[in-house]
Short mmCIF file of C-alpha atoms and ligand atoms in Angstrom, two decimals:
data_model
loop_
_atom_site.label_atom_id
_atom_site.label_comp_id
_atom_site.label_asym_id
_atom_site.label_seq_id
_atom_site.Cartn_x
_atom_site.Cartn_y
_atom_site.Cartn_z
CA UNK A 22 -42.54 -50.94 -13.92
CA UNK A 23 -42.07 -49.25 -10.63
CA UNK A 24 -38.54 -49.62 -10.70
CA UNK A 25 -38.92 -47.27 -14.24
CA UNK A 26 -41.33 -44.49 -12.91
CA UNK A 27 -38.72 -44.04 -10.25
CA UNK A 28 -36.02 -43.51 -12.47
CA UNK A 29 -37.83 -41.76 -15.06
CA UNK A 30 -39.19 -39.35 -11.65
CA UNK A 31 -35.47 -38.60 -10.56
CA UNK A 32 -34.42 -37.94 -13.57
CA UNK A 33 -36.77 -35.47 -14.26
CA UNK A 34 -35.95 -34.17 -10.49
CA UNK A 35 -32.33 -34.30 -11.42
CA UNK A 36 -32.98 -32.12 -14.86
CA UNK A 37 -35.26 -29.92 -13.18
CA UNK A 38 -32.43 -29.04 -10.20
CA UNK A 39 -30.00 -28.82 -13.52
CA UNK A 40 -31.88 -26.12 -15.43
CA UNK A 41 -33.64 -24.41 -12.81
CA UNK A 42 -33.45 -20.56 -12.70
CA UNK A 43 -33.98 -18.29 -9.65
CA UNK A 44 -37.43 -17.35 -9.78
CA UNK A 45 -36.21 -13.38 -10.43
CA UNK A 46 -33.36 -14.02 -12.14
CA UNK A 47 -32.47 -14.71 -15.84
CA UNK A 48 -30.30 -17.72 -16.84
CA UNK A 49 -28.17 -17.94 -19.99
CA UNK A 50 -26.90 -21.25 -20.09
CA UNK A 51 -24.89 -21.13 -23.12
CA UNK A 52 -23.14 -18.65 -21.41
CA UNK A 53 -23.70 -19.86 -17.89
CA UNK A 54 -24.50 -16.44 -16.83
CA UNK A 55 -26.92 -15.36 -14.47
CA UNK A 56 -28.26 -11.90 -13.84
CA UNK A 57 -30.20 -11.46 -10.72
CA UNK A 58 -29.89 -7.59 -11.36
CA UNK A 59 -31.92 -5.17 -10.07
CA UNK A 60 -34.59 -7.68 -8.36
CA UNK A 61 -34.77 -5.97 -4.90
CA UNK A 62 -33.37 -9.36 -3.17
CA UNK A 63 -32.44 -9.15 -0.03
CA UNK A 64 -30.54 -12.74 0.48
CA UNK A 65 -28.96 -14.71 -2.50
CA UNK A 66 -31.22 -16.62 -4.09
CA UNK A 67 -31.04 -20.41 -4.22
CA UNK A 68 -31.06 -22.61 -6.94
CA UNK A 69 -29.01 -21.18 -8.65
CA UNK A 70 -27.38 -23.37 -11.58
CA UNK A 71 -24.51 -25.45 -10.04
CA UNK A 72 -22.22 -24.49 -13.78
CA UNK A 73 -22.84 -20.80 -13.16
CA UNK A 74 -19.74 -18.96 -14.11
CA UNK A 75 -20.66 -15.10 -14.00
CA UNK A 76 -23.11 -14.09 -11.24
CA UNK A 77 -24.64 -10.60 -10.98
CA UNK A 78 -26.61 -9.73 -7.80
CA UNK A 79 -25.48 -6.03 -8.23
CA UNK A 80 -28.12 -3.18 -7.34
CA UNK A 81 -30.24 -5.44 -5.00
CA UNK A 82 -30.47 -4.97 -0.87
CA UNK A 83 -28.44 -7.75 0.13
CA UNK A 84 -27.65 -6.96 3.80
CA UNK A 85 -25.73 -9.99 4.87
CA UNK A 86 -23.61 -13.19 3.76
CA UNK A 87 -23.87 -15.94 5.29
CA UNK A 88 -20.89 -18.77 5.77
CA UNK A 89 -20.80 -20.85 2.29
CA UNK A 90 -23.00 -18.51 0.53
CA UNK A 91 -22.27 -20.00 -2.77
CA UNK A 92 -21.19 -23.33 -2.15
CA UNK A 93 -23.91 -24.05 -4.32
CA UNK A 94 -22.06 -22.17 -7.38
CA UNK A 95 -18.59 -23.59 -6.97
CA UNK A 96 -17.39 -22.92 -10.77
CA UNK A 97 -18.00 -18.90 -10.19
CA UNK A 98 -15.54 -17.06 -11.87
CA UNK A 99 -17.10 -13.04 -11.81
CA UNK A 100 -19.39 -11.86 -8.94
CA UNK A 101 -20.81 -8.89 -8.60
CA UNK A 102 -22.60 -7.64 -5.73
CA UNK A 103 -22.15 -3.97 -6.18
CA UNK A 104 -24.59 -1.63 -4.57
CA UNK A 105 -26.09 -3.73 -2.10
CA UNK A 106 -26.29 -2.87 1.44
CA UNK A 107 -23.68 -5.24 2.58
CA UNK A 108 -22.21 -4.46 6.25
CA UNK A 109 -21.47 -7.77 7.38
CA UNK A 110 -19.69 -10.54 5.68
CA UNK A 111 -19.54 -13.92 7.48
CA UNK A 112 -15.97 -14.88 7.50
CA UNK A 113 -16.20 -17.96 5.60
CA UNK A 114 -18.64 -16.66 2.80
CA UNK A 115 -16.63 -17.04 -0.13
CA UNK A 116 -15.58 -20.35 0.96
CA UNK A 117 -15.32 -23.02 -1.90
CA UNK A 118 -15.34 -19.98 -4.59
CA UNK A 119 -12.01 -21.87 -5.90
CA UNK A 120 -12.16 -20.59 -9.51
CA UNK A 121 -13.07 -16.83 -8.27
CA UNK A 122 -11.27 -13.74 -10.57
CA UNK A 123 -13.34 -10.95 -10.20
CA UNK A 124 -15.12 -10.05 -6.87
CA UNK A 125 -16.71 -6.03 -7.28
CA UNK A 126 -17.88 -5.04 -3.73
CA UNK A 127 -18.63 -1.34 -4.37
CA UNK A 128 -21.04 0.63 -3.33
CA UNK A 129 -21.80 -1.03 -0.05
CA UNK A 130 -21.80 -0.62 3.82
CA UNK A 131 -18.73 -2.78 4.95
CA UNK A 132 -16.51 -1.95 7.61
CA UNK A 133 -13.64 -3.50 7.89
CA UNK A 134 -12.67 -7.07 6.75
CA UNK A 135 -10.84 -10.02 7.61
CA UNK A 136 -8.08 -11.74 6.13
CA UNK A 137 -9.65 -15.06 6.79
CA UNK A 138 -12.52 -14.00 4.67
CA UNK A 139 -10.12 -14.26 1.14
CA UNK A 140 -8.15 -17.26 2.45
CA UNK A 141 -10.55 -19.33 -0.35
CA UNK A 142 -9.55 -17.04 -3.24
CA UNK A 143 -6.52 -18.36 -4.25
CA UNK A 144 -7.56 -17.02 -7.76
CA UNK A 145 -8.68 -13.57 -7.53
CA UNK A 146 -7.17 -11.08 -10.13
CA UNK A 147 -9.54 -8.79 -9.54
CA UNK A 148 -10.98 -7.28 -6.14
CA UNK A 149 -12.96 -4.02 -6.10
CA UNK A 150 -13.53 -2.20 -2.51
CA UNK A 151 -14.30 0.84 -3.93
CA UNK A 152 -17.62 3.03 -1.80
CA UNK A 153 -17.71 1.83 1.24
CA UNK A 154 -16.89 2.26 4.63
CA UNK A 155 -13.84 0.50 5.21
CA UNK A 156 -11.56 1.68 7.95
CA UNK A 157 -9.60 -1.30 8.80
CA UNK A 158 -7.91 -3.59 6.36
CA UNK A 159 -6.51 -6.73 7.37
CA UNK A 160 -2.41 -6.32 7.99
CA UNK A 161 -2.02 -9.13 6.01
CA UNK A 162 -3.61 -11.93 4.29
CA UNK A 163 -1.52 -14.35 5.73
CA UNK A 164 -0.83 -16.71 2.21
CA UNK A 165 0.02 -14.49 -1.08
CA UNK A 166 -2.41 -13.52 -3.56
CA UNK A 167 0.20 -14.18 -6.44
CA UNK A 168 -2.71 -13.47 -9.26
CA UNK A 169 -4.47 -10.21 -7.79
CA UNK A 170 -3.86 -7.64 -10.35
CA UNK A 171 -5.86 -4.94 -9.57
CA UNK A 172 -7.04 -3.61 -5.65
CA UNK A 173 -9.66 -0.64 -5.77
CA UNK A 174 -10.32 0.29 -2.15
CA UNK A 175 -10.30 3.96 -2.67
CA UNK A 176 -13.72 6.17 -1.21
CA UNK A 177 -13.05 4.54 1.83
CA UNK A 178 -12.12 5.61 5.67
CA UNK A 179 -9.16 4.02 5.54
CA UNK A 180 -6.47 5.79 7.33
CA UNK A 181 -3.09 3.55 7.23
CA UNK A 182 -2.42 0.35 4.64
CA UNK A 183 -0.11 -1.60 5.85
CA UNK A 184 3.15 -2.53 3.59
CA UNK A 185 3.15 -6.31 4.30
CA UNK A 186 -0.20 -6.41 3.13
CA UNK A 187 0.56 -4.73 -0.46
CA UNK A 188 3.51 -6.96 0.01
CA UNK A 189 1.33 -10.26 0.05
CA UNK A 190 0.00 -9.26 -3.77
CA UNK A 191 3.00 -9.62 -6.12
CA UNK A 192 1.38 -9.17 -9.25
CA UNK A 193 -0.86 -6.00 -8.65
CA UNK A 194 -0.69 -3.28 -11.31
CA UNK A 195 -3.47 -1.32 -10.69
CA UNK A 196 -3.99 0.35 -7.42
CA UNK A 197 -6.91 2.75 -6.48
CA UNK A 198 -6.34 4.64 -3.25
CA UNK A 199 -7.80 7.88 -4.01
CA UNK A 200 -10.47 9.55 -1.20
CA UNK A 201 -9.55 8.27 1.93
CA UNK A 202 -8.32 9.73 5.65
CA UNK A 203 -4.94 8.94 4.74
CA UNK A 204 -2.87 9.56 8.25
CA UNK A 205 0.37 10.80 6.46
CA UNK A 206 2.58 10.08 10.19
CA UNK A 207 5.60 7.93 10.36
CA UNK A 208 2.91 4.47 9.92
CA UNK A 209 2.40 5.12 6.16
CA UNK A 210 6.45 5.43 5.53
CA UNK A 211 6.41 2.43 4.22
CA UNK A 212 3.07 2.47 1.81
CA UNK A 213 5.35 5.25 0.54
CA UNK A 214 8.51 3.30 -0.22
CA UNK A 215 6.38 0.63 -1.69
CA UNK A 216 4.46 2.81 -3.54
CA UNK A 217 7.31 3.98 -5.51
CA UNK A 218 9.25 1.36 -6.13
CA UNK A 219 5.33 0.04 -7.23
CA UNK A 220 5.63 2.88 -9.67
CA UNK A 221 8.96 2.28 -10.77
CA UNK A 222 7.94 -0.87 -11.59
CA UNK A 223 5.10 0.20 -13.89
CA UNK A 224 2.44 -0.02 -11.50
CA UNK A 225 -0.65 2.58 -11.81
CA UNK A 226 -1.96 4.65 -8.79
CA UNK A 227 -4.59 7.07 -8.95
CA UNK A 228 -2.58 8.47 -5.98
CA UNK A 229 -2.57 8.95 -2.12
CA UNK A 230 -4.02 12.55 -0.54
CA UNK A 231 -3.22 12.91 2.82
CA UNK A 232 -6.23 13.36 5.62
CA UNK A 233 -4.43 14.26 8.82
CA UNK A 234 -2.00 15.47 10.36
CA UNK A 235 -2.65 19.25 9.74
CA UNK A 236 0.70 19.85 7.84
CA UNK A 237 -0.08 17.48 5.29
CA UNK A 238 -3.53 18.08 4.69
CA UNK A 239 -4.41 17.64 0.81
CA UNK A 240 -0.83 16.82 0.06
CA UNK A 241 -0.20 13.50 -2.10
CA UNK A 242 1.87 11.18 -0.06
CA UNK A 243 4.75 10.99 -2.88
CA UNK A 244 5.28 14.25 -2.41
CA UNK A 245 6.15 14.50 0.87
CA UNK A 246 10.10 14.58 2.04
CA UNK A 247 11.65 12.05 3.21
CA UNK A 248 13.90 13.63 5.94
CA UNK A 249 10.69 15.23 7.42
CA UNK A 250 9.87 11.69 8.29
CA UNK A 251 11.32 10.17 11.33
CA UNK A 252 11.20 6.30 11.76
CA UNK A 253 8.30 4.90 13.77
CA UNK A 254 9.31 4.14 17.71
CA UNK A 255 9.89 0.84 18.23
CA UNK A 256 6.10 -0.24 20.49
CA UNK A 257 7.54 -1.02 24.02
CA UNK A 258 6.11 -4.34 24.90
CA UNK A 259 2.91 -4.37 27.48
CA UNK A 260 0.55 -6.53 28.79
CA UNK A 261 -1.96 -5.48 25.73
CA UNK A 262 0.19 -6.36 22.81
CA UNK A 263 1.82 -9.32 24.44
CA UNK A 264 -2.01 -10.58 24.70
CA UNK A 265 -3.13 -10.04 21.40
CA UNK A 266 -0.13 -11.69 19.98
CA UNK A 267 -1.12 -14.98 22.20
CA UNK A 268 -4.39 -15.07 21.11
CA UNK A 269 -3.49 -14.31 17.43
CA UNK A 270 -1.09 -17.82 17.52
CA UNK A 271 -4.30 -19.52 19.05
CA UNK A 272 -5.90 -18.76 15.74
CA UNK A 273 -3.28 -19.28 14.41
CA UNK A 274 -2.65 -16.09 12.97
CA UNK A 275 0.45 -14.23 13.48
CA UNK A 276 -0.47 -10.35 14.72
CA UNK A 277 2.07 -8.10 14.72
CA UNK A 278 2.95 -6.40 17.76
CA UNK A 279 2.13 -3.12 16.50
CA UNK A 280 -1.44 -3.50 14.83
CA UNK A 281 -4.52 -2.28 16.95
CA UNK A 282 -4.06 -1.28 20.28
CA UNK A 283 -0.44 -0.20 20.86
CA UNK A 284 -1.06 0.58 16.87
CA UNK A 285 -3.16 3.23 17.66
CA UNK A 286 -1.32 4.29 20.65
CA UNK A 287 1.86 4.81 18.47
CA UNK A 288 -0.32 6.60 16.36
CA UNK A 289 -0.58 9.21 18.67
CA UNK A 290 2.99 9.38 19.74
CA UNK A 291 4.04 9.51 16.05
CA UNK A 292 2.80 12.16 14.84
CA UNK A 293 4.86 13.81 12.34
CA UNK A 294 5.99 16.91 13.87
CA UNK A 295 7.36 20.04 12.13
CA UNK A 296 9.68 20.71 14.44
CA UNK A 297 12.84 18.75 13.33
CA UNK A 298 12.93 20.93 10.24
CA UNK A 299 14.20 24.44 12.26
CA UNK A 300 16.72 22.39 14.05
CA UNK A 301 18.35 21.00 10.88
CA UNK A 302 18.29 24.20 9.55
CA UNK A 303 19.67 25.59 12.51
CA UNK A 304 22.51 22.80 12.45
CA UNK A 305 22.94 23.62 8.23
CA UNK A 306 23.51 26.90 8.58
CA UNK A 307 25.57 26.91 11.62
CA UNK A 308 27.86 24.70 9.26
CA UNK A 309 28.10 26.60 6.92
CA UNK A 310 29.42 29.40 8.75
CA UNK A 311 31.88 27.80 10.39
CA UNK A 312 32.75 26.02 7.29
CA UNK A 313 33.01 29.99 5.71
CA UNK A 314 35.09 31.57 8.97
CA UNK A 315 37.90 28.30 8.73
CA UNK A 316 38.25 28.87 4.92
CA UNK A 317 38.42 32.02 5.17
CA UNK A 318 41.22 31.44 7.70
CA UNK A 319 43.05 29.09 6.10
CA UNK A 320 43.24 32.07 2.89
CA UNK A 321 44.34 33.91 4.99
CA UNK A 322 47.42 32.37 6.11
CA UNK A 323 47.91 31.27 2.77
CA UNK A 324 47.76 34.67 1.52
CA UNK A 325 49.91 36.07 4.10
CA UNK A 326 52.43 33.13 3.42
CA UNK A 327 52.10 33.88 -0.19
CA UNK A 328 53.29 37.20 0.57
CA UNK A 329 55.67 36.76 2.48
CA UNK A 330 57.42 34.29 0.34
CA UNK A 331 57.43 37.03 -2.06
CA UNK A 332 58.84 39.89 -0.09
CA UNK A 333 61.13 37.36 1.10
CA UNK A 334 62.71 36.57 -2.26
CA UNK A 335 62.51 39.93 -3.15
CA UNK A 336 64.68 40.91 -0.39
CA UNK A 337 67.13 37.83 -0.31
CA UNK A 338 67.39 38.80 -4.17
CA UNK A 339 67.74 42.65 -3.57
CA UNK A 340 70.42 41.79 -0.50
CA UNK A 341 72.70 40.02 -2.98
CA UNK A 342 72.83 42.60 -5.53
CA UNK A 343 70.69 40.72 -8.35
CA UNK A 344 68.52 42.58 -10.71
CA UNK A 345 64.86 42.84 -9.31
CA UNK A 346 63.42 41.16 -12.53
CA UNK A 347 65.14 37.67 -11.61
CA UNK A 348 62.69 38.18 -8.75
CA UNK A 349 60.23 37.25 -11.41
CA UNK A 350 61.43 33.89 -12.01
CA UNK A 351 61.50 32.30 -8.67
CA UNK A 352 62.52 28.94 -10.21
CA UNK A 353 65.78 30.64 -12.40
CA UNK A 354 66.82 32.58 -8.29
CA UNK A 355 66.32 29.19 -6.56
CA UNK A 356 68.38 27.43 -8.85
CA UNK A 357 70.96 29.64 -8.83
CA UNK A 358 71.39 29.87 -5.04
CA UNK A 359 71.83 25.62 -5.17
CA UNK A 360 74.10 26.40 -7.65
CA UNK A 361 75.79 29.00 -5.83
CA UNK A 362 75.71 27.16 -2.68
CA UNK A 363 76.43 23.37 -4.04
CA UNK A 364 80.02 23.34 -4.24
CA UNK A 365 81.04 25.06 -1.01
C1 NAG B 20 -28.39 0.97 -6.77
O1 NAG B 20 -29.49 0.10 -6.71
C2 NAG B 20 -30.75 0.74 -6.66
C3 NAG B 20 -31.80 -0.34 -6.57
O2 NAG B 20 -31.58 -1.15 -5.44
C4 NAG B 20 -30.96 1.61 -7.88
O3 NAG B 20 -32.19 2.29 -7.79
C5 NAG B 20 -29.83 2.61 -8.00
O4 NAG B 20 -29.95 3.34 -9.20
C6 NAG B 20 -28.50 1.87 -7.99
N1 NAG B 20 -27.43 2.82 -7.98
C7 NAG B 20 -26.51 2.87 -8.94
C8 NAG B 20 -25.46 3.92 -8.77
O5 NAG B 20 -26.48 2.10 -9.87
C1 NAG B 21 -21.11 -4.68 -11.57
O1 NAG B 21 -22.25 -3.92 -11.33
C2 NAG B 21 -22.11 -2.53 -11.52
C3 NAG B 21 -23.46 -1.87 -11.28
O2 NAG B 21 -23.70 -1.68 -9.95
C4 NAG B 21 -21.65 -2.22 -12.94
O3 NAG B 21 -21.44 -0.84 -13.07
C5 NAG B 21 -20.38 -2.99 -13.23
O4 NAG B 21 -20.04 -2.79 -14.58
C6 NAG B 21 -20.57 -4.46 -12.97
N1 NAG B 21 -19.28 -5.10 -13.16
C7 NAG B 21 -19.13 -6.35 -13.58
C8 NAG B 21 -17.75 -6.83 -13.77
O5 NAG B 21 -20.07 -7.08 -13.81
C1 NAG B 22 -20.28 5.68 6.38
O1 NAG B 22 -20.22 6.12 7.72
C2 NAG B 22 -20.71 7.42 7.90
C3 NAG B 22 -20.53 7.76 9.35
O2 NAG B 22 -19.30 7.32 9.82
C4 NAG B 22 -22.16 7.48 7.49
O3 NAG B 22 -22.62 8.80 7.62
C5 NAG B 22 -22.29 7.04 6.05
O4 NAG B 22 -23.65 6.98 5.69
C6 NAG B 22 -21.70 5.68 5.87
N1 NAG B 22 -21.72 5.34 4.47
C7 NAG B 22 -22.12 4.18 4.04
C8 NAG B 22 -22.04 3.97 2.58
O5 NAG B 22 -22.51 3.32 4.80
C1 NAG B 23 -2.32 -17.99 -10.84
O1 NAG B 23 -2.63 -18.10 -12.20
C2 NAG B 23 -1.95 -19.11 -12.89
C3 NAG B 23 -2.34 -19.03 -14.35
O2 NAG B 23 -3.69 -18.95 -14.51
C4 NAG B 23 -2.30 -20.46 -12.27
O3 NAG B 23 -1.58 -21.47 -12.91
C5 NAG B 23 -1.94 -20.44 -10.80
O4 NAG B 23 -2.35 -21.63 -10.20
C6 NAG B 23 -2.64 -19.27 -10.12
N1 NAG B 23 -2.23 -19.19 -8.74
C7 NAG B 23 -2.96 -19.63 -7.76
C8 NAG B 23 -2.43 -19.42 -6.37
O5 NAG B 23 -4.03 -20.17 -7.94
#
């Protein structure tokens, strides 16, 4: 009889865990959709239904994400925490969010972000950025994101993207760049070459503007020549960079020589300056003039030869007595004087 009450007890504990809805939130089960909208929250709630495919938390004043946020969710497939006041995302807080494809993270205070914190997204297709502060993206993710599809980072800070991290999403169509400080110098050559072979390819931009430097100020990045870009210098190694890059293989991950400090410090050396341009104008029209003064040289002389051929027959034809008109027909005179001069 005892034995019974437990059971019957747990089981009524384990429906209770099974059904239970956030106390501000609305559960549709057929659906498995929750919508914790618009409930000023400022953590994630728990209990939330472990079957839970679409989550929204949007318009609340979440602040902060802890590690494993939603292990408790694993089957999420859209979550939206749009317009929260997000500024600080534990690394591992999408951890165990296997089945992920849409993330939206607009409208919120983040940063920058880490690479390690998508490592557990191996299914994302869908990753909005959009509104916030974001000045630093990771260089790269480190595995590929083969099913992203579309990246919306744009109303950012962001000032350089770096090619190995567009690179790392194979699939993307969609790409939203728009209203950043795009630093058009020799670091976003290659966002430009990818970009257009992106385009090529079908892919949709809304477009990069350029921030800084000066002489590219509101331009769009496509735009831009490519001669007036000169090829990044090569970052000399020091002390700095050789230290990041041994404690990036301690975490095991790979930094490139070039990324943060001796980044920025190329940065500065960089810059895009107008100055080539003169100086290959300079060389292109110096070429051209000396191309002009030797043709016109070589006419010339062949002008001069011309004419003295001419006069010449003329006068070999005049000194033997023929009739100025054969003159006329230098082939008839020439054959004439083999003829004449064959046999003897
Ligand atoms: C953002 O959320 C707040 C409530 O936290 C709401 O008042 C506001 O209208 C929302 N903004 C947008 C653009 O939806
Ligand atoms: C996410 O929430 C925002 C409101 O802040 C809304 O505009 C958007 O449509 C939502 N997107 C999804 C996929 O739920
Ligand atoms: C972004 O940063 C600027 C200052 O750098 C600040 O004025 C602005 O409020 C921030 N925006 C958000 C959405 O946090
Ligand atoms: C990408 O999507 C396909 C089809 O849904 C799936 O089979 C594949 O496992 C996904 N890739 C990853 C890395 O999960």
């Amino acid at each position: 009889m005892k034995g019974e009450l437990l059971l019957f007890s747990s089981v009524i504990v384990l429906l209770q865990v099974a059904c239970s809805c956030p106390d501000k939130c609305r559960c549709h089960s057929s659906t498995n959709f929750v919508d914790c909208s618009r409930q000023g929250l400022a953590q994630i709630p728990s209990h939330l239904p472990p079957q839970t495919r679409m989550l929204h938390l949007q318009d609340n004043r979440i602040h902060h994400l802890p590690a494993f946020a939603f292990r408790s969710v694993p089957w999420l497939m859209t979550l939206n925490l749009s317009n929260n006041s997000l500024s600080n995302l534990a690394p591992a807080a999408f951890h165990g969010l296997q089945h992920l494809k849409v993330l939206k993270l607009t409208q919120n205070s983040l940063l920058s972000l880490e690479s390690r914190l998508f490592h557990s997204l191996p299914q994302l297709r869908e990753l909005d950025l959009s509104s916030n502060n974001i000045s630093h993206l990771p260089t790269s993710l480190g595995k590929t994101w083969e099913n992203l599809t579309i990246l919306a980072v744009q109303q950012n800070q962001l000032q350089q993207l770096d090619r190995a991290l567009l690179e790392s999403m194979p699939s993307v169509r969609l790409l939203f760049l728009k209203d950043n400080l795009w630093n058009c110098n020799c670091h976003l050559l290659g966002l430009k070459l990818w970009l257009e072979k992106f385009i090529y390819k079908g892919g949709i931009t809304d477009g990069v503007i350029c921030g800084s430097p000066d002489i590219w100020k509101g331009k769009d990045l496509l735009r831009i020549p490519y001669e007036l870009y000169q090829p990044c210098p090569l970052p000399a190694p020091h002390p700095v960079s050789s230290q990041a890059q041994w404690q990036g293989s301690a975490h095991g991950v790979v930094l490139r020589p070039e990324s943060h400090n001796s980044g920025e410090r190329d940065l500065l050396e960089c810059e895009l300056k107008p100055k080539p341009r003169p100086a290959n104008l300079r060389h292109a029209i110096a070429t051209v003039i000396i191309t002009g003064v030797v043709c016109g040289i070589v006419c010339l002389m062949m002008l001069a030869a011309a004419i003295y051929g001419c006069t010449y027959a003329a006068i070999t034809a005049t000194y033997r007595g023929g009739p100025l008109a054969q003159t006329n027909e230098p082939g008839k005179a020439e054959a004439k004087e083999r003829f004449d001069s064959s046999p003897a």
